[in-house]
Coordinates of N, CA and C in Angstrom, one line a residue:
M1 N 3.1 -25.1 20.0 CA 4.4 -24.8 19.8 C 4.6 -23.4 20.9
S2 N 5.7 -23.4 21.2 CA 6.2 -22.5 22.4 C 7.2 -21.6 21.9
A3 N 6.8 -20.6 22.1 CA 8.3 -19.6 21.5 C 8.3 -18.3 22.6
P4 N 9.6 -17.5 22.5 CA 9.4 -16.5 23.2 C 8.0 -15.3 23.6
H5 N 7.9 -15.2 24.7 CA 6.8 -14.6 24.6 C 6.7 -13.2 24.1
N6 N 7.7 -12.8 24.5 CA 8.0 -11.2 23.8 C 9.5 -11.3 23.5
P7 N 9.2 -11.4 22.2 CA 10.5 -11.4 21.2 C 11.1 -10.2 20.9
A8 N 10.4 -9.3 21.0 CA 10.9 -7.8 21.1 C 11.7 -7.6 22.0
S9 N 12.0 -8.3 22.9 CA 12.5 -8.2 24.3 C 14.2 -8.3 24.4
P10 N 14.8 -7.3 24.3 CA 16.4 -7.4 23.7 C 17.3 -8.6 24.7
E11 N 16.3 -9.0 25.8 CA 17.3 -10.2 26.2 C 16.5 -11.4 26.0
A12 N 15.6 -11.4 25.4 CA 14.2 -12.7 24.8 C 15.4 -13.5 24.6
G13 N 14.7 -15.2 24.8 CA 16.0 -16.4 24.1 C 15.1 -17.5 24.6
P14 N 15.5 -18.4 24.3 CA 14.9 -20.0 24.4 C 14.5 -19.8 26.1
Q15 N 15.2 -19.4 26.7 CA 14.8 -19.7 28.4 C 13.2 -18.8 28.6
D16 N 12.9 -17.9 28.1 CA 11.9 -17.3 28.0 C 10.7 -17.7 27.7
E17 N 10.0 -18.9 27.4 CA 9.5 -19.2 26.9 C 7.9 -19.3 27.8
D18 N 6.5 -19.1 27.0 CA 5.3 -19.2 27.5 C 4.5 -19.6 26.3
P19 N 3.4 -20.0 26.9 CA 2.4 -20.7 25.5 C 2.2 -19.3 24.5
V20 N 2.2 -19.8 23.7 CA 2.0 -19.1 22.5 C 0.7 -18.7 22.1
P21 N -0.2 -17.3 22.2 CA -1.7 -17.7 22.0 C -2.1 -18.3 21.0
P22 N -3.1 -18.9 20.7 CA -3.4 -19.5 19.1 C -3.7 -18.6 18.2
V23 N -3.5 -18.7 17.2 CA -4.1 -18.2 15.8 C -5.0 -18.4 14.6
A24 N -5.4 -19.8 15.4 CA -6.5 -20.7 14.3 C -7.8 -21.0 15.9
D25 N -8.8 -20.6 15.0 CA -10.0 -21.1 15.9 C -10.6 -22.7 15.2
P26 N -10.2 -23.8 15.8 CA -10.7 -25.1 15.5 C -12.2 -25.1 15.3
E27 N -13.4 -24.6 15.5 CA -14.5 -24.9 15.4 C -15.0 -24.4 14.1
T28 N -14.2 -23.1 14.0 CA -14.4 -22.4 12.4 C -13.4 -22.6 11.3
G29 N -12.6 -23.0 11.7 CA -10.9 -23.3 10.8 C -10.7 -22.4 10.4
E30 N -10.9 -20.6 10.8 CA -10.4 -19.8 10.8 C -8.7 -19.8 11.4
I31 N -7.9 -19.4 10.6 CA -6.5 -18.9 10.8 C -6.0 -17.9 10.5
R32 N -5.9 -17.1 11.6 CA -6.1 -15.3 11.0 C -4.5 -15.2 10.8
L33 N -4.1 -14.3 9.8 CA -3.1 -13.5 9.7 C -3.5 -11.8 9.7
L34 N -2.5 -11.3 9.9 CA -2.3 -9.6 10.0 C -2.4 -9.3 8.3
E35 N -3.3 -8.4 8.1 CA -3.7 -8.2 6.5 C -2.4 -7.4 6.1
D36 N -1.6 -6.9 6.8 CA -0.6 -5.5 6.4 C 0.3 -6.3 8.0
R37 N 1.6 -5.8 7.2 CA 2.9 -5.8 8.3 C 2.4 -4.5 9.4
C38 N 2.4 -4.6 10.0 CA 2.4 -3.7 11.4 C 3.6 -2.5 11.5
T39 N 3.5 -1.6 11.7 CA 4.9 -0.8 11.6 C 6.1 -0.7 12.8
T40 N 5.5 -1.8 13.4 CA 7.0 -1.8 14.6 C 7.3 -3.5 14.5
C41 N 6.9 -4.0 13.2 CA 7.4 -5.4 12.7 C 9.1 -6.0 13.3
V42 N 8.7 -7.1 14.0 CA 10.5 -6.9 14.6 C 10.9 -7.7 12.8
L43 N 10.7 -8.0 11.9 CA 11.2 -8.2 10.6 C 10.9 -7.1 9.7
N44 N 10.9 -5.7 10.2 CA 10.6 -4.7 9.7 C 12.2 -4.0 9.6
P45 N 13.3 -3.8 8.4 CA 14.3 -3.3 8.6 C 14.2 -1.5 8.7
A46 N 13.5 -1.0 8.7 CA 12.9 0.3 8.9 C 13.3 0.6 9.9
A47 N 13.7 2.4 10.5 CA 14.0 2.3 12.0 C 12.8 2.1 13.0
S48 N 12.0 1.8 12.5 CA 10.4 2.0 13.4 C 10.1 0.6 13.8
A49 N 10.9 -0.3 13.4 CA 10.9 -1.7 14.1 C 11.4 -1.8 15.7
V50 N 10.6 -2.4 16.1 CA 11.0 -3.1 17.6 C 12.6 -3.3 17.7
P51 N 13.5 -2.3 18.6 CA 14.6 -2.6 18.8 C 15.0 -4.1 19.5
L52 N 16.0 -4.8 18.6 CA 16.6 -6.1 19.4 C 17.9 -5.8 19.5
R53 N 18.6 -6.7 20.2 CA 20.3 -6.7 20.8 C 20.6 -7.5 19.6
P54 N 21.7 -7.1 18.8 CA 22.6 -7.7 17.6 C 22.1 -9.2 17.5
G55 N 22.1 -9.4 16.2 CA 21.8 -11.4 16.0 C 20.6 -11.7 16.9
R56 N 20.1 -11.1 17.3 CA 18.7 -11.4 18.1 C 17.7 -11.9 16.8
R57 N 17.2 -10.9 15.8 CA 16.1 -11.0 14.9 C 16.7 -12.6 14.2
Q58 N 17.7 -12.8 13.9 CA 18.6 -13.8 13.1 C 18.4 -14.9 13.9
Q59 N 18.3 -15.0 15.2 CA 18.6 -16.0 16.1 C 16.5 -16.5 16.3
F60 N 15.9 -15.5 16.3 CA 14.5 -15.9 16.4 C 14.0 -16.4 15.5
I61 N 14.2 -15.7 14.4 CA 13.8 -16.5 12.9 C 14.3 -17.9 12.5
R62 N 15.3 -18.2 13.1 CA 15.9 -19.4 12.6 C 15.4 -20.6 13.7
E63 N 15.4 -20.2 15.1 CA 14.2 -21.1 16.0 C 12.7 -20.9 15.6
V64 N 12.8 -20.4 15.1 CA 11.0 -20.4 14.9 C 10.9 -21.3 13.4
R65 N 11.5 -20.9 12.5 CA 11.6 -22.1 11.3 C 12.2 -23.0 11.5
D66 N 13.2 -23.4 12.4 CA 13.5 -25.0 12.6 C 12.5 -25.6 13.0
C67 N 11.9 -24.9 14.3 CA 10.6 -26.2 14.6 C 9.3 -25.8 13.6
G68 N 9.4 -25.4 12.6 CA 8.2 -25.1 11.7 C 7.1 -24.5 12.3
G69 N 7.6 -23.5 13.2 CA 6.4 -22.5 13.7 C 6.1 -21.1 12.7
Q70 N 5.7 -20.3 13.4 CA 5.1 -18.7 12.9 C 5.0 -18.0 14.2
I71 N 5.5 -17.1 13.8 CA 5.1 -15.5 14.8 C 4.2 -15.2 15.1
V72 N 3.6 -15.4 16.4 CA 2.4 -14.4 16.4 C 2.8 -12.8 16.4
C73 N 2.1 -11.7 15.9 CA 2.0 -10.4 16.0 C 2.0 -9.8 16.9
H74 N 3.2 -9.3 17.5 CA 2.6 -8.6 18.9 C 2.1 -7.6 18.7
S75 N 1.7 -7.1 18.2 CA 0.2 -6.0 18.1 C -0.6 -6.6 18.0
T76 N -0.7 -8.2 18.4 CA -2.3 -8.8 18.7 C -1.9 -9.6 20.0
M77 N -1.3 -9.4 20.9 CA -1.1 -9.9 22.0 C -0.6 -8.9 23.3
P78 N -1.4 -9.5 24.3 CA -1.5 -8.5 25.5 C 0.0 -8.3 25.8
P79 N 0.6 -7.2 26.0 CA -0.7 -5.8 26.8 C -0.5 -5.1 25.9
V80 N -0.3 -5.3 24.6 CA -0.8 -4.2 23.6 C -2.5 -4.0 23.5
V81 N -3.0 -5.6 23.5 CA -4.5 -5.5 23.1 C -5.2 -6.7 24.6
P82 N -6.6 -6.5 24.7 CA -6.8 -7.0 26.1 C -7.0 -8.5 25.8
E83 N -6.5 -9.3 27.3 CA -6.8 -10.6 27.1 C -7.5 -11.1 26.3
G84 N -7.6 -12.3 25.7 CA -9.1 -12.7 24.9 C -8.9 -12.5 23.1
F85 N -8.7 -11.5 22.9 CA -8.4 -10.6 21.8 C -8.0 -11.7 20.9
P86 N -8.3 -12.2 19.8 CA -7.9 -13.0 19.2 C -6.5 -12.7 18.5
A87 N -5.5 -13.7 18.6 CA -4.1 -13.5 17.6 C -4.0 -13.9 16.5
A88 N -2.9 -12.8 16.0 CA -2.9 -13.6 14.5 C -1.2 -13.3 14.4
M89 N -1.3 -14.2 13.1 CA 0.1 -14.4 12.3 C 0.8 -13.2 12.1
C90 N 2.1 -13.1 12.1 CA 2.8 -11.7 11.5 C 3.0 -11.9 10.1
R91 N 2.1 -10.9 9.4 CA 2.4 -10.4 8.1 C 3.9 -10.4 7.5
G92 N 4.3 -9.7 8.6 CA 6.2 -10.0 7.5 C 6.5 -11.0 7.9
F93 N 6.5 -12.2 8.5 CA 7.4 -13.5 8.8 C 6.6 -14.3 7.7
V94 N 5.5 -14.3 7.3 CA 4.6 -15.0 6.4 C 4.8 -14.6 4.8
D95 N 5.3 -13.1 4.9 CA 5.4 -12.9 3.7 C 7.2 -13.0 3.0
A96 N 7.9 -13.0 4.4 CA 9.2 -13.5 4.1 C 9.8 -14.9 3.8
Y97 N 8.5 -15.8 4.7 CA 9.0 -17.1 4.8 C 8.0 -18.0 4.1
G98 N 6.8 -17.5 4.1 CA 5.4 -18.3 3.8 C 5.0 -18.6 5.1
L99 N 3.9 -19.5 4.5 CA 3.0 -20.2 5.4 C 3.5 -21.5 6.1
P100 N 3.5 -21.5 7.2 CA 4.0 -22.7 7.8 C 3.4 -23.9 7.5
Q101 N 4.2 -25.2 7.4 CA 3.5 -26.3 7.0 C 2.1 -26.8 7.7
A102 N 2.2 -26.5 8.5 CA 0.7 -27.1 9.3 C -0.4 -26.5 8.6
V103 N -0.2 -25.2 8.7 CA -1.3 -24.1 7.9 C -1.3 -24.7 6.3
Q104 N -0.3 -24.9 5.7 CA -0.6 -25.2 4.5 C -1.2 -26.4 4.3
E105 N -1.0 -27.6 5.3 CA -1.9 -28.7 5.8 C -2.7 -28.5 5.7
A106 N -3.3 -27.6 6.8 CA -4.6 -27.7 6.9 C -5.7 -26.8 5.8
I107 N -5.5 -26.1 5.1 CA -5.5 -25.4 3.8 C -5.7 -26.4 2.6
E108 N -5.3 -27.3 2.6 CA -5.3 -28.7 1.5 C -6.1 -29.5 1.7
L109 N -6.4 -29.9 3.2 CA -7.2 -30.8 3.8 C -8.5 -30.4 4.0
G110 N -8.6 -29.1 3.8 CA -10.0 -28.4 3.7 C -10.5 -27.8 5.3
V111 N -9.6 -28.2 6.1 CA -10.2 -27.8 7.6 C -9.5 -26.3 8.3
G112 N -8.9 -25.7 7.2 CA -8.3 -24.6 7.6 C -8.7 -23.3 6.4
R113 N -8.7 -22.3 6.8 CA -8.7 -21.0 5.8 C -8.3 -20.1 6.5
I114 N -7.2 -19.0 5.5 CA -6.4 -18.0 6.0 C -7.6 -16.8 6.1
V115 N -8.0 -16.3 7.1 CA -8.8 -14.7 7.2 C -7.8 -14.0 7.9
E116 N -7.6 -13.0 6.8 CA -7.0 -12.0 7.1 C -7.8 -10.7 8.1
V117 N -6.5 -10.5 9.1 CA -7.3 -9.6 10.1 C -6.9 -8.2 10.2
P118 N -7.3 -7.2 9.9 CA -6.8 -5.6 10.6 C -5.7 -5.6 11.8
D119 N -4.8 -4.7 12.0 CA -4.0 -4.5 12.9 C -5.3 -3.7 14.3
P120 N -5.1 -4.4 15.0 CA -6.0 -4.0 16.3 C -5.3 -2.5 16.5
K121 N -4.4 -2.4 16.7 CA -3.8 -0.7 16.8 C -4.6 0.3 16.1
R122 N -4.9 -0.3 14.5 CA -5.9 0.6 13.7 C -6.9 0.6 14.1
T123 N -7.9 -0.7 14.5 CA -9.5 -0.5 14.4 C -9.5 -0.1 16.5
G124 N -8.7 0.2 16.9 CA -9.3 1.1 18.2 C -9.1 -0.3 19.5
A125 N -8.1 -1.3 18.9 CA -7.8 -2.6 20.4 C -7.1 -1.7 21.3
S126 N -7.5 -1.5 22.4 CA -6.7 -1.1 23.3 C -6.5 -2.4 24.8
A127 N -5.5 -2.3 25.3 CA -5.0 -3.0 26.6 C -5.5 -2.6 27.6
R128 N -6.5 -1.2 27.6 CA -7.0 -0.3 28.7 C -8.6 -0.4 28.0
G129 N -9.0 -0.6 27.0 CA -10.2 -0.5 27.2 C -11.1 -1.6 26.2
G130 N -10.1 -2.1 25.5 CA -11.2 -3.3 24.5 C -11.1 -2.7 23.2
L131 N -12.3 -3.0 22.4 CA -12.4 -2.4 21.1 C -12.9 -1.2 21.3
Q132 N -12.2 -0.3 21.0 CA -13.1 1.3 20.6 C -13.7 1.5 19.5
Q133 N -15.1 2.2 19.3 CA -15.9 2.4 18.4 C -15.4 3.4 18.2

């Protein structure tokens, strides 16, 4: 599935499509989900949410749900974290709308399992230096 690379961009739309980083590891069956909603979650109604142009949040959610997709948490994607850092599903989206059908099916078939991962910003990952000790 492709989705806007940076849904938080005020001007992002369907024309801004880039490949979405994978949130699953086919070898281990792990499907990564952020353990807690990040403080700047686009689904966060609080003032700390990433600012979007009016109507963009609803449009983005509708597009993702219409295609049966999911949202990759922006705090698990470059440039926030280094290239190659494993991406994870957005906790805010999953809490609000549930797991995508494909994830549910993978779990039911026994080929996938949810693994909750911490917010890379809280664990010290940075685009400049990788995971900090």
